[in-house]
Amino acid sequence: SQKIEQNSEALNIQEGKTATLTCNYTNYSPAYLQWYRQDPGRGPVFLLLIRENEKEKRKERLKVTFDTTLKQSLFHITASQPADSATYLCALDSGGNTGKLIFGQGTTLQVKP
Amino acid sequence: NAGVTQTPKFQVLKTGQSMTLQCAQDMNHEYMSWYRQDPGMGLRLIHYSVGAGITDQGEVPNGYNVSRSTTEDFPLRLLSAAPSQTSVYFCASSRAGQGSNEQFFGPGTRLTVL
């Protein structure tokens, strides 16, 4: 069955450093991958989308890579700030052009001042 | 635009009771979905709809019903609540197209079944 894994352990880093979060998947060949941010008590908010034919995507301090051979996406936040502290979710399309997504369990990032 | 709205924000039910979680969006999105989020489990798809009058099951549909009579509304019905349905429920909407469009989420409904 399709499976998506994110590091379930919280990631703690110092302000100003680069945070790197990992999303691995198996038994699947998605056409695209999305990253969302979720703050406590709130719904997820879309950050970035990367397609299977794209190696890298950037938006301000965010960078996403997509390696379809390794079946892995990396999500980087450069010059991290305490305000970046949140849970980050990756999601893959489940195919069929229906907009259905399969989500990972999320990784919580804590940026210490 | 209000985006995606959900009501109620919190609900406590007794086992066996029924209720409807409301979801509405004002962005004229074709696609709408219901997810549940449990600790350590991520978001799991319950039901989704690609347009008015069209619904289909997701990963965990048992115990839930949906209907989509209008583009704007996508209610989720619990017919006979069970403690296993204690969770946070999120509704989401997105545009139709390549199937790759971002999903807009509501604020969630926190449901407790005793």
Coordinates of N, CA and C in Angstrom, one line a residue, chain B residues 15-88:
Chain B
T15 N -22.0 8.1 23.1 CA -22.0 7.0 22.1 C -23.4 6.7 21.6
G16 N -23.5 6.6 20.3 CA -24.8 6.3 19.7 C -25.5 7.5 19.2
Q17 N -25.1 8.7 19.6 CA -25.8 9.9 19.1 C -25.3 10.2 17.7
S18 N -26.2 11.0 17.0 CA -25.8 11.4 15.6 C -25.6 12.9 15.6
M19 N -24.9 13.3 14.6 CA -24.7 14.7 14.4 C -24.1 15.0 13.0
T20 N -24.2 16.3 12.6 CA -23.7 16.7 11.3 C -22.7 17.8 11.5
L21 N -21.5 17.6 11.0 CA -20.4 18.6 10.9 C -20.6 19.4 9.6
Q22 N -20.7 20.7 9.8 CA -21.0 21.6 8.6 C -19.7 22.1 8.1
C23 N -19.6 22.2 6.7 CA -18.5 22.8 6.0 C -19.0 23.6 4.9
A24 N -18.5 24.8 4.7 CA -18.9 25.7 3.6 C -17.7 26.4 3.1
Q25 N -17.7 26.6 1.7 CA -16.6 27.4 1.2 C -17.2 28.4 0.2
D26 N -16.6 29.6 0.1 CA -17.1 30.7 -0.8 C -16.1 31.0 -1.9
M27 N -15.3 30.0 -2.3 CA -14.3 30.3 -3.3 C -14.7 29.6 -4.7
N28 N -15.9 29.0 -4.7 CA -16.4 28.3 -5.9 C -15.5 27.2 -6.3
H29 N -14.9 26.5 -5.3 CA -14.0 25.4 -5.6 C -14.9 24.1 -5.9
E30 N -14.4 23.4 -6.9 CA -15.1 22.1 -7.2 C -14.8 21.0 -6.2
Y31 N -13.6 20.9 -5.8 CA -13.2 19.7 -5.0 C -13.4 20.1 -3.5
M32 N -14.0 19.2 -2.7 CA -14.0 19.3 -1.3 C -13.7 18.0 -0.6
S33 N -13.1 18.0 0.6 CA -12.7 16.8 1.2 C -12.9 16.9 2.7
W34 N -13.1 15.8 3.4 CA -13.1 15.7 4.8 C -12.0 14.8 5.3
Y35 N -11.2 15.3 6.3 CA -10.1 14.6 6.9 C -10.4 14.5 8.4
R36 N -9.8 13.4 9.0 CA -9.7 13.4 10.4 C -8.2 13.4 10.8
Q37 N -7.9 14.0 11.9 CA -6.5 14.0 12.4 C -6.4 13.5 13.8
D38 N -5.6 12.5 13.9 CA -5.4 11.9 15.2 C -3.9 11.9 15.6
P39 N -3.5 12.0 16.8 CA -2.1 12.1 17.2 C -1.3 11.0 16.6
G40 N -0.2 11.5 15.9 CA 0.8 10.5 15.3 C 0.3 9.9 14.0
M41 N -0.9 10.2 13.6 CA -1.5 9.6 12.4 C -1.6 10.5 11.2
G42 N -1.3 11.7 11.4 CA -1.5 12.6 10.2 C -2.9 12.8 9.8
L43 N -3.1 13.4 8.7 CA -4.5 13.6 8.2 C -4.9 12.4 7.3
R44 N -6.1 11.8 7.6 CA -6.6 10.7 6.9 C -7.9 11.1 6.2
L45 N -8.0 10.8 4.9 CA -9.2 11.2 4.1 C -10.4 10.3 4.4
I46 N -11.5 11.0 4.7 CA -12.7 10.3 5.0 C -13.6 10.1 3.8
H47 N -14.0 11.3 3.2 CA -14.8 11.3 2.0 C -14.4 12.5 1.2
Y48 N -14.6 12.5 -0.1 CA -14.3 13.7 -0.9 C -15.3 13.8 -2.0
S49 N -15.3 15.0 -2.6 CA -16.3 15.3 -3.7 C -15.6 16.1 -4.8
V50 N -15.8 15.7 -6.0 CA -15.2 16.5 -7.1 C -16.3 17.4 -7.8
G51 N -17.4 17.5 -7.2 CA -18.4 18.4 -7.7 C -19.8 18.1 -7.1
A52 N -20.7 19.0 -7.3 CA -22.1 18.9 -6.7 C -22.7 17.6 -7.2
G53 N -23.2 16.8 -6.3 CA -23.8 15.5 -6.7 C -22.9 14.3 -6.8
I54 N -21.6 14.6 -6.6 CA -20.6 13.5 -6.8 C -19.8 13.4 -5.5
T55 N -19.8 12.2 -4.9 CA -19.0 12.0 -3.7 C -18.4 10.6 -3.8
D56 N -17.3 10.4 -3.1 CA -16.6 9.1 -3.1 C -15.9 8.9 -1.7
Q57 N -15.6 7.6 -1.5 CA -15.0 7.3 -0.2 C -13.5 7.5 -0.2
G58 N -13.0 7.9 1.0 CA -11.5 8.0 1.1 C -11.0 6.8 1.8
E59 N -10.0 7.0 2.6 CA -9.3 5.9 3.3 C -10.0 5.4 4.5
V60 N -10.8 6.2 5.2 CA -11.5 5.8 6.5 C -12.9 6.2 6.4
P61 N -13.8 5.7 5.6 CA -15.2 6.2 5.4 C -16.2 5.6 6.4
N62 N -15.8 4.5 7.0 CA -16.9 3.8 7.8 C -17.4 4.6 9.0
G63 N -18.7 4.7 9.1 CA -19.3 5.4 10.2 C -19.6 6.9 9.8
Y64 N -19.3 7.2 8.6 CA -19.6 8.6 8.1 C -20.3 8.6 6.8
N65 N -21.2 9.6 6.6 CA -21.9 9.8 5.4 C -21.7 11.2 4.9
V66 N -21.7 11.5 3.6 CA -21.6 12.8 3.1 C -22.6 13.0 1.9
S67 N -22.9 14.2 1.6 CA -23.7 14.5 0.4 C -23.2 15.9 -0.1
R68 N -23.4 16.2 -1.4 CA -22.9 17.5 -1.9 C -24.0 18.0 -2.9
S69 N -25.0 18.7 -2.3 CA -26.1 19.2 -3.0 C -25.8 20.5 -3.7
T70 N -24.8 21.2 -3.2 CA -24.4 22.5 -3.8 C -22.9 22.5 -3.8
T71 N -22.4 23.5 -4.6 CA -20.9 23.6 -4.7 C -20.3 24.1 -3.4
E72 N -21.1 24.9 -2.7 CA -20.6 25.5 -1.5 C -20.5 24.6 -0.2
D73 N -21.4 23.7 -0.1 CA -21.6 23.0 1.2 C -21.2 21.5 1.1
F74 N -20.6 21.0 2.1 CA -20.2 19.6 2.1 C -20.3 19.0 3.5
P75 N -21.5 18.7 4.0 CA -21.7 18.3 5.4 C -21.2 16.8 5.6
L76 N -20.7 16.6 6.8 CA -20.3 15.2 7.2 C -21.2 14.7 8.3
R77 N -21.8 13.6 8.1 CA -22.8 13.1 9.1 C -22.2 11.8 9.8
L78 N -22.3 11.9 11.1 CA -22.0 10.7 11.9 C -23.3 10.1 12.3
L79 N -23.6 8.9 11.9 CA -24.9 8.3 12.1 C -25.1 7.8 13.5
S80 N -24.1 7.2 14.1 CA -24.1 6.6 15.4 C -22.7 6.7 16.0
A81 N -22.4 7.8 16.7 CA -21.1 8.1 17.2 C -20.5 7.0 18.0
A82 N -19.2 6.8 17.8 CA -18.4 5.8 18.6 C -17.2 6.5 19.2
P83 N -16.7 6.0 20.3 CA -15.5 6.6 20.9 C -14.3 6.7 19.9
S84 N -14.2 5.7 19.0 CA -13.2 5.7 18.0 C -13.2 6.9 17.0
Q85 N -14.4 7.6 17.1 CA -14.5 8.8 16.2 C -14.1 10.1 16.9
T86 N -13.6 10.0 18.1 CA -13.0 11.1 18.8 C -11.8 11.6 18.0
S87 N -11.8 12.8 17.5 CA -10.7 13.2 16.6 C -10.9 14.7 16.3
V88 N -10.0 15.3 15.6 CA -10.2 16.6 15.0 C -10.5 16.5 13.5

